[in-house]
């Protein structure tokens, strides 16, 4: 089997104990994926597997076998920024930039979750599609910590994207 | 920090006070003040595209061939000595390259402690670093293991067999407080200041409040883990670092390892958050030494727990604030005293009384603070050191007094605003906190706040509003230098070793240099993050922007002379002197006759030069001695407090700032918000917990130390007066830390307004509110 990373097939690591985070950073040199805690508390290592977000520090690389991993480096096509990346720039949704790849990946998955109608903890009516509110977005991004305090910009970037898609 | 320093600072103040204003930097306002150029426009962070695509290379991201990895071993005891040390099993573990302990660590001196008397000092601690068998605090590094992979290093680090002899250490605050000491100087001020008999005046005041306020230990918790990638090539040392003090780090490493300064290069183009925590710590020295021992390039990236063990945070404080007022609400007595922790091997005095000294006038006052010795990882400066927690105490007390008097807390503050600095008697360079309050109150809807606590309710939720003042001093650090290079193609580069941790340093200085040199921002490049460039001071004290701006002013003045020399007699500018000229339209223009203009490109072409380059340092920051210079703010918060659980939710905040010219509204608003969110964490969730029996930090993780998450952060409105400070470059004062000041008090005051419950102990957790 093989793991597809940003469209390229790669062999899984020989050592089955290697986390997806270490595999991406150390073996594939995809250092856009960041490490902030190595225990699933900060969200800096968020990547997408088959379009859904995972914490790569808590995921074994072997678990991605036969699946498609998308990292921050794989979001954009060519030189143009991905819509989520562009929105973060436009809304000043970053400062130091360290949590940013995780926030962008989480936001990308979040937009898919909203589209498919999957509810969150704050969704009131589980029988209908989750409403596009700042509260929904804040809840769904709360696993991604930011210490510089770019929260308002991040939420407005994602809200603008979510509204544009409806 | 010494008594001598107090005398020196006092003498300079006096001497500077006699000089005519025009002789001083800031004596004549910067001509760029009030000009509508690139400065003042919204501009996105210049490096945002690299950050959102993952292309930005942080210190632990740099690819190096033959890299090995290090893991640290931390002492599980608090004080004592190592009595048994067996490295055999670790050395035999797979992939291990070297085990570094005090036995084989190269002999290095400890760094000099950070202090005013030595601007190049970087030490947060002057304890020996792996030099002997002694342990001074819990978590101190006792060994490092170097291996082929991080996993191998982490594993081998668990195999060290170390035995300890434990000795008694001060680990509880109540005991340590009893023998706390008073140091002569708090950063730039005498520790003790008194006028009149404040205790006597307090006892005879018409109205009085007198209470103890406590604030917890805090940890910076930048999301980026501290990391170095170290490369030795003979006697040349290259360090990819995560640091907010690039040039000072290079200087310190050169000194400690006996290298020529020009053979040490520290690179830190991206820093994943600093907040005071990304200074110089033991891991720097250990990584550089371990790489030398291993004979290989080496990476040391601290674990999150390692950050808590190696890098100290903000000290806990216990503060007394007492306020007396007459029938009209004028302060008759103001007492702000208390204790924070500063072990003798550290340097950060958590100067929580400094802000208060500039905030209010009072008939009499007493300011003093003491420092307790505890066996802790050396505490250090954390965003708005002193003021962040000092404003919690004093601004809570003002709210308490207003409640007792039955007047609006904003009104009480406005009645006691100082005309001049209340302690030094020095004039303010610019001060419009009254306007900040009026603008903020109107925009926030302060008039809707019920004066009586506990009147607004929505189901189980009680609703309240609070406000508080913030204050942070202006600093322009001496020694900042920049190199300006003009190229024949009409572009310019401005270079220095500045650090950009996302504040927008490069973005704003690009805007600034464009205006200064008569260029457009698109034709200016700001280069930084490299110790080979002209040295800039550390990013600290909210002073980097003003410091670099002062250097850009000096270098651009020097550039005029250089261009005149190159222009020669065939130039339309021939015969004009530097003072007759100014920069405009990508060239020099005669002040009296704008038709006399020559572009940089034309001057360089005629002189047959590809470029012209000048380097200069900013003028000595005498304005800081001549004037009282402070950024100030009025912070507003609205909270909902659950009757059932005691949970506090902040529903909205507003910061109204008076910080001089705002150079880039977009990045500035983000800076203000970021500061306020750190204040929100201080108010509600953050606390580094020491086990007072053992002196060990119990919650060294982001799972157990709660920084505000998205759901905790409400919409934050930010406004400013925008009144330029006539005494600073560009009219700007620092904005990086002021946002954090005042917030905790505003939230605590809002909780009181919602519930009638006064909590004087941060953070405002559920148990204290119920």
JSON list of N, CA, C and O in Angstrom, two decimals, chain B residues 327-360:
[
{"chain": "B", "resi": 327, "resn": "UNK", "atom": "N", "xyz": [-14.64, 64.19, 49.68]},
{"chain": "B", "resi": 327, "resn": "UNK", "atom": "CA", "xyz": [-16.06, 64.16, 49.31]},
{"chain": "B", "resi": 327, "resn": "UNK", "atom": "C", "xyz": [-16.28, 64.36, 47.82]},
{"chain": "B", "resi": 327, "resn": "UNK", "atom": "O", "xyz": [-17.26, 63.89, 47.25]},
{"chain": "B", "resi": 328, "resn": "UNK", "atom": "N", "xyz": [-15.35, 65.05, 47.15]},
{"chain": "B", "resi": 328, "resn": "UNK", "atom": "CA", "xyz": [-15.48, 65.28, 45.71]},
{"chain": "B", "resi": 328, "resn": "UNK", "atom": "C", "xyz": [-14.86, 64.14, 44.89]},
{"chain": "B", "resi": 328, "resn": "UNK", "atom": "O", "xyz": [-14.85, 64.18, 43.66]},
{"chain": "B", "resi": 329, "resn": "UNK", "atom": "N", "xyz": [-14.34, 63.15, 45.55]},
{"chain": "B", "resi": 329, "resn": "UNK", "atom": "CA", "xyz": [-13.76, 62.02, 44.82]},
{"chain": "B", "resi": 329, "resn": "UNK", "atom": "C", "xyz": [-12.33, 62.26, 44.41]},
{"chain": "B", "resi": 329, "resn": "UNK", "atom": "O", "xyz": [-11.82, 61.54, 43.54]},
{"chain": "B", "resi": 330, "resn": "UNK", "atom": "N", "xyz": [-11.68, 63.24, 44.99]},
{"chain": "B", "resi": 330, "resn": "UNK", "atom": "CA", "xyz": [-10.26, 63.43, 44.68]},
{"chain": "B", "resi": 330, "resn": "UNK", "atom": "C", "xyz": [-9.43, 62.54, 45.61]},
{"chain": "B", "resi": 330, "resn": "UNK", "atom": "O", "xyz": [-9.68, 62.50, 46.81]},
{"chain": "B", "resi": 331, "resn": "UNK", "atom": "N", "xyz": [-8.46, 61.85, 45.02]},
{"chain": "B", "resi": 331, "resn": "UNK", "atom": "CA", "xyz": [-7.66, 60.92, 45.82]},
{"chain": "B", "resi": 331, "resn": "UNK", "atom": "C", "xyz": [-6.81, 61.70, 46.83]},
{"chain": "B", "resi": 331, "resn": "UNK", "atom": "O", "xyz": [-6.09, 62.63, 46.46]},
{"chain": "B", "resi": 332, "resn": "UNK", "atom": "N", "xyz": [-6.92, 61.29, 48.07]},
{"chain": "B", "resi": 332, "resn": "UNK", "atom": "CA", "xyz": [-6.11, 61.90, 49.13]},
{"chain": "B", "resi": 332, "resn": "UNK", "atom": "C", "xyz": [-4.95, 61.00, 49.53]},
{"chain": "B", "resi": 332, "resn": "UNK", "atom": "O", "xyz": [-3.95, 61.48, 50.05]},
{"chain": "B", "resi": 333, "resn": "UNK", "atom": "N", "xyz": [-5.11, 59.70, 49.28]},
{"chain": "B", "resi": 333, "resn": "UNK", "atom": "CA", "xyz": [-4.05, 58.75, 49.60]},
{"chain": "B", "resi": 333, "resn": "UNK", "atom": "C", "xyz": [-4.09, 57.60, 48.61]},
{"chain": "B", "resi": 333, "resn": "UNK", "atom": "O", "xyz": [-5.18, 57.13, 48.25]},
{"chain": "B", "resi": 334, "resn": "UNK", "atom": "N", "xyz": [-2.93, 57.17, 48.15]},
{"chain": "B", "resi": 334, "resn": "UNK", "atom": "CA", "xyz": [-2.85, 56.04, 47.23]},
{"chain": "B", "resi": 334, "resn": "UNK", "atom": "C", "xyz": [-1.66, 55.17, 47.68]},
{"chain": "B", "resi": 334, "resn": "UNK", "atom": "O", "xyz": [-0.52, 55.64, 47.70]},
{"chain": "B", "resi": 335, "resn": "UNK", "atom": "N", "xyz": [-1.97, 53.96, 48.07]},
{"chain": "B", "resi": 335, "resn": "UNK", "atom": "CA", "xyz": [-0.92, 53.03, 48.50]},
{"chain": "B", "resi": 335, "resn": "UNK", "atom": "C", "xyz": [-0.96, 51.81, 47.59]},
{"chain": "B", "resi": 335, "resn": "UNK", "atom": "O", "xyz": [-2.01, 51.19, 47.40]},
{"chain": "B", "resi": 336, "resn": "UNK", "atom": "N", "xyz": [0.18, 51.50, 46.99]},
{"chain": "B", "resi": 336, "resn": "UNK", "atom": "CA", "xyz": [0.29, 50.29, 46.18]},
{"chain": "B", "resi": 336, "resn": "UNK", "atom": "C", "xyz": [1.60, 49.62, 46.57]},
{"chain": "B", "resi": 336, "resn": "UNK", "atom": "O", "xyz": [2.68, 50.13, 46.27]},
{"chain": "B", "resi": 337, "resn": "UNK", "atom": "N", "xyz": [1.48, 48.51, 47.25]},
{"chain": "B", "resi": 337, "resn": "UNK", "atom": "CA", "xyz": [2.67, 47.78, 47.72]},
{"chain": "B", "resi": 337, "resn": "UNK", "atom": "C", "xyz": [2.42, 46.29, 47.50]},
{"chain": "B", "resi": 337, "resn": "UNK", "atom": "O", "xyz": [1.32, 45.89, 47.12]},
{"chain": "B", "resi": 338, "resn": "UNK", "atom": "N", "xyz": [3.43, 45.49, 47.76]},
{"chain": "B", "resi": 338, "resn": "UNK", "atom": "CA", "xyz": [3.20, 44.06, 47.64]},
{"chain": "B", "resi": 338, "resn": "UNK", "atom": "C", "xyz": [4.46, 43.27, 47.37]},
{"chain": "B", "resi": 338, "resn": "UNK", "atom": "O", "xyz": [5.58, 43.80, 47.46]},
{"chain": "B", "resi": 339, "resn": "UNK", "atom": "N", "xyz": [4.25, 42.02, 47.00]},
{"chain": "B", "resi": 339, "resn": "UNK", "atom": "CA", "xyz": [5.36, 41.09, 46.86]},
{"chain": "B", "resi": 339, "resn": "UNK", "atom": "C", "xyz": [5.20, 40.25, 45.61]},
{"chain": "B", "resi": 339, "resn": "UNK", "atom": "O", "xyz": [4.09, 39.80, 45.30]},
{"chain": "B", "resi": 340, "resn": "UNK", "atom": "N", "xyz": [6.31, 40.06, 44.90]},
{"chain": "B", "resi": 340, "resn": "UNK", "atom": "CA", "xyz": [6.35, 39.07, 43.83]},
{"chain": "B", "resi": 340, "resn": "UNK", "atom": "C", "xyz": [7.58, 38.20, 44.07]},
{"chain": "B", "resi": 340, "resn": "UNK", "atom": "O", "xyz": [8.34, 38.44, 45.01]},
{"chain": "B", "resi": 341, "resn": "UNK", "atom": "N", "xyz": [7.75, 37.22, 43.22]},
{"chain": "B", "resi": 341, "resn": "UNK", "atom": "CA", "xyz": [8.87, 36.28, 43.39]},
{"chain": "B", "resi": 341, "resn": "UNK", "atom": "C", "xyz": [10.00, 36.65, 42.44]},
{"chain": "B", "resi": 341, "resn": "UNK", "atom": "O", "xyz": [9.76, 36.94, 41.27]},
{"chain": "B", "resi": 342, "resn": "UNK", "atom": "N", "xyz": [11.20, 36.69, 42.96]},
{"chain": "B", "resi": 342, "resn": "UNK", "atom": "CA", "xyz": [12.39, 36.84, 42.10]},
{"chain": "B", "resi": 342, "resn": "UNK", "atom": "C", "xyz": [13.56, 36.18, 42.82]},
{"chain": "B", "resi": 342, "resn": "UNK", "atom": "O", "xyz": [14.12, 36.76, 43.74]},
{"chain": "B", "resi": 343, "resn": "UNK", "atom": "N", "xyz": [13.90, 34.96, 42.42]},
{"chain": "B", "resi": 343, "resn": "UNK", "atom": "CA", "xyz": [15.04, 34.32, 43.07]},
{"chain": "B", "resi": 343, "resn": "UNK", "atom": "C", "xyz": [16.31, 35.13, 42.82]},
{"chain": "B", "resi": 343, "resn": "UNK", "atom": "O", "xyz": [16.38, 35.87, 41.82]},
{"chain": "B", "resi": 344, "resn": "UNK", "atom": "N", "xyz": [17.30, 34.99, 43.68]},
{"chain": "B", "resi": 344, "resn": "UNK", "atom": "CA", "xyz": [18.51, 35.81, 43.53]},
{"chain": "B", "resi": 344, "resn": "UNK", "atom": "C", "xyz": [19.27, 35.54, 42.22]},
{"chain": "B", "resi": 344, "resn": "UNK", "atom": "O", "xyz": [20.06, 36.37, 41.80]},
{"chain": "B", "resi": 345, "resn": "UNK", "atom": "N", "xyz": [18.98, 34.42, 41.57]},
{"chain": "B", "resi": 345, "resn": "UNK", "atom": "CA", "xyz": [19.67, 34.10, 40.32]},
{"chain": "B", "resi": 345, "resn": "UNK", "atom": "C", "xyz": [18.92, 34.60, 39.10]},
{"chain": "B", "resi": 345, "resn": "UNK", "atom": "O", "xyz": [19.25, 34.25, 37.98]},
{"chain": "B", "resi": 346, "resn": "UNK", "atom": "N", "xyz": [17.86, 35.42, 39.30]},
{"chain": "B", "resi": 346, "resn": "UNK", "atom": "CA", "xyz": [17.08, 35.88, 38.15]},
{"chain": "B", "resi": 346, "resn": "UNK", "atom": "C", "xyz": [17.02, 37.40, 38.12]},
{"chain": "B", "resi": 346, "resn": "UNK", "atom": "O", "xyz": [17.60, 38.07, 38.97]},
{"chain": "B", "resi": 347, "resn": "UNK", "atom": "N", "xyz": [16.29, 37.95, 37.16]},
{"chain": "B", "resi": 347, "resn": "UNK", "atom": "CA", "xyz": [16.43, 39.39, 36.90]},
{"chain": "B", "resi": 347, "resn": "UNK", "atom": "C", "xyz": [15.12, 40.14, 36.72]},
{"chain": "B", "resi": 347, "resn": "UNK", "atom": "O", "xyz": [15.13, 41.34, 36.53]},
{"chain": "B", "resi": 348, "resn": "UNK", "atom": "N", "xyz": [14.00, 39.45, 36.75]},
{"chain": "B", "resi": 348, "resn": "UNK", "atom": "CA", "xyz": [12.76, 40.13, 36.37]},
{"chain": "B", "resi": 348, "resn": "UNK", "atom": "C", "xyz": [11.94, 40.50, 37.62]},
{"chain": "B", "resi": 348, "resn": "UNK", "atom": "O", "xyz": [11.43, 39.63, 38.30]},
{"chain": "B", "resi": 349, "resn": "UNK", "atom": "N", "xyz": [11.82, 41.78, 37.91]},
{"chain": "B", "resi": 349, "resn": "UNK", "atom": "CA", "xyz": [11.20, 42.18, 39.19]},
{"chain": "B", "resi": 349, "resn": "UNK", "atom": "C", "xyz": [9.69, 42.32, 39.17]},
{"chain": "B", "resi": 349, "resn": "UNK", "atom": "O", "xyz": [9.12, 42.76, 40.16]},
{"chain": "B", "resi": 350, "resn": "UNK", "atom": "N", "xyz": [9.03, 41.94, 38.09]},
{"chain": "B", "resi": 350, "resn": "UNK", "atom": "CA", "xyz": [7.55, 42.06, 38.01]},
{"chain": "B", "resi": 350, "resn": "UNK", "atom": "C", "xyz": [7.08, 43.36, 38.66]},
{"chain": "B", "resi": 350, "resn": "UNK", "atom": "O", "xyz": [6.43, 43.38, 39.72]},
{"chain": "B", "resi": 351, "resn": "UNK", "atom": "N", "xyz": [7.40, 44.45, 37.98]},
{"chain": "B", "resi": 351, "resn": "UNK", "atom": "CA", "xyz": [7.25, 45.79, 38.58]},
{"chain": "B", "resi": 351, "resn": "UNK", "atom": "C", "xyz": [5.81, 46.28, 38.53]},
{"chain": "B", "resi": 351, "resn": "UNK", "atom": "O", "xyz": [5.45, 47.19, 37.79]},
{"chain": "B", "resi": 352, "resn": "UNK", "atom": "N", "xyz": [4.96, 45.68, 39.37]},
{"chain": "B", "resi": 352, "resn": "UNK", "atom": "CA", "xyz": [3.52, 45.93, 39.27]},
{"chain": "B", "resi": 352, "resn": "UNK", "atom": "C", "xyz": [3.10, 47.30, 39.81]},
{"chain": "B", "resi": 352, "resn": "UNK", "atom": "O", "xyz": [1.98, 47.72, 39.60]},
{"chain": "B", "resi": 353, "resn": "UNK", "atom": "N", "xyz": [4.00, 48.01, 40.50]},
{"chain": "B", "resi": 353, "resn": "UNK", "atom": "CA", "xyz": [3.61, 49.35, 40.98]},
{"chain": "B", "resi": 353, "resn": "UNK", "atom": "C", "xyz": [3.99, 50.47, 40.01]},
{"chain": "B", "resi": 353, "resn": "UNK", "atom": "O", "xyz": [3.62, 51.62, 40.23]},
{"chain": "B", "resi": 354, "resn": "UNK", "atom": "N", "xyz": [4.75, 50.14, 38.96]},
{"chain": "B", "resi": 354, "resn": "UNK", "atom": "CA", "xyz": [5.24, 51.22, 38.07]},
{"chain": "B", "resi": 354, "resn": "UNK", "atom": "C", "xyz": [4.10, 51.91, 37.33]},
{"chain": "B", "resi": 354, "resn": "UNK", "atom": "O", "xyz": [4.08, 53.13, 37.22]},
{"chain": "B", "resi": 355, "resn": "UNK", "atom": "N", "xyz": [3.18, 51.12, 36.80]},
{"chain": "B", "resi": 355, "resn": "UNK", "atom": "CA", "xyz": [2.09, 51.71, 36.02]},
{"chain": "B", "resi": 355, "resn": "UNK", "atom": "C", "xyz": [1.27, 52.68, 36.87]},
{"chain": "B", "resi": 355, "resn": "UNK", "atom": "O", "xyz": [0.91, 53.78, 36.42]},
{"chain": "B", "resi": 356, "resn": "UNK", "atom": "N", "xyz": [0.98, 52.28, 38.09]},
{"chain": "B", "resi": 356, "resn": "UNK", "atom": "CA", "xyz": [0.14, 53.09, 38.98]},
{"chain": "B", "resi": 356, "resn": "UNK", "atom": "C", "xyz": [0.74, 54.48, 39.19]},
{"chain": "B", "resi": 356, "resn": "UNK", "atom": "O", "xyz": [0.02, 55.47, 39.28]},
{"chain": "B", "resi": 357, "resn": "UNK", "atom": "N", "xyz": [2.07, 54.52, 39.26]},
{"chain": "B", "resi": 357, "resn": "UNK", "atom": "CA", "xyz": [2.74, 55.80, 39.55]},
{"chain": "B", "resi": 357, "resn": "UNK", "atom": "C", "xyz": [2.43, 56.85, 38.48]},
{"chain": "B", "resi": 357, "resn": "UNK", "atom": "O", "xyz": [2.46, 58.05, 38.78]},
{"chain": "B", "resi": 358, "resn": "UNK", "atom": "N", "xyz": [2.18, 56.39, 37.24]},
{"chain": "B", "resi": 358, "resn": "UNK", "atom": "CA", "xyz": [1.90, 57.34, 36.16]},
{"chain": "B", "resi": 358, "resn": "UNK", "atom": "C", "xyz": [0.42, 57.59, 35.96]},
{"chain": "B", "resi": 358, "resn": "UNK", "atom": "O", "xyz": [0.02, 58.47, 35.22]},
{"chain": "B", "resi": 359, "resn": "UNK", "atom": "N", "xyz": [-0.44, 56.80, 36.65]},
{"chain": "B", "resi": 359, "resn": "UNK", "atom": "CA", "xyz": [-1.87, 56.82, 36.30]},
{"chain": "B", "resi": 359, "resn": "UNK", "atom": "C", "xyz": [-2.69, 57.86, 37.06]},
{"chain": "B", "resi": 359, "resn": "UNK", "atom": "O", "xyz": [-3.63, 58.42, 36.51]},
{"chain": "B", "resi": 360, "resn": "UNK", "atom": "N", "xyz": [-2.36, 58.07, 38.35]},
{"chain": "B", "resi": 360, "resn": "UNK", "atom": "CA", "xyz": [-3.23, 58.93, 39.16]},
{"chain": "B", "resi": 360, "resn": "UNK", "atom": "C", "xyz": [-2.42, 59.90, 40.00]},
{"chain": "B", "resi": 360, "resn": "UNK", "atom": "O", "xyz": [-1.34, 59.57, 40.48]}
]
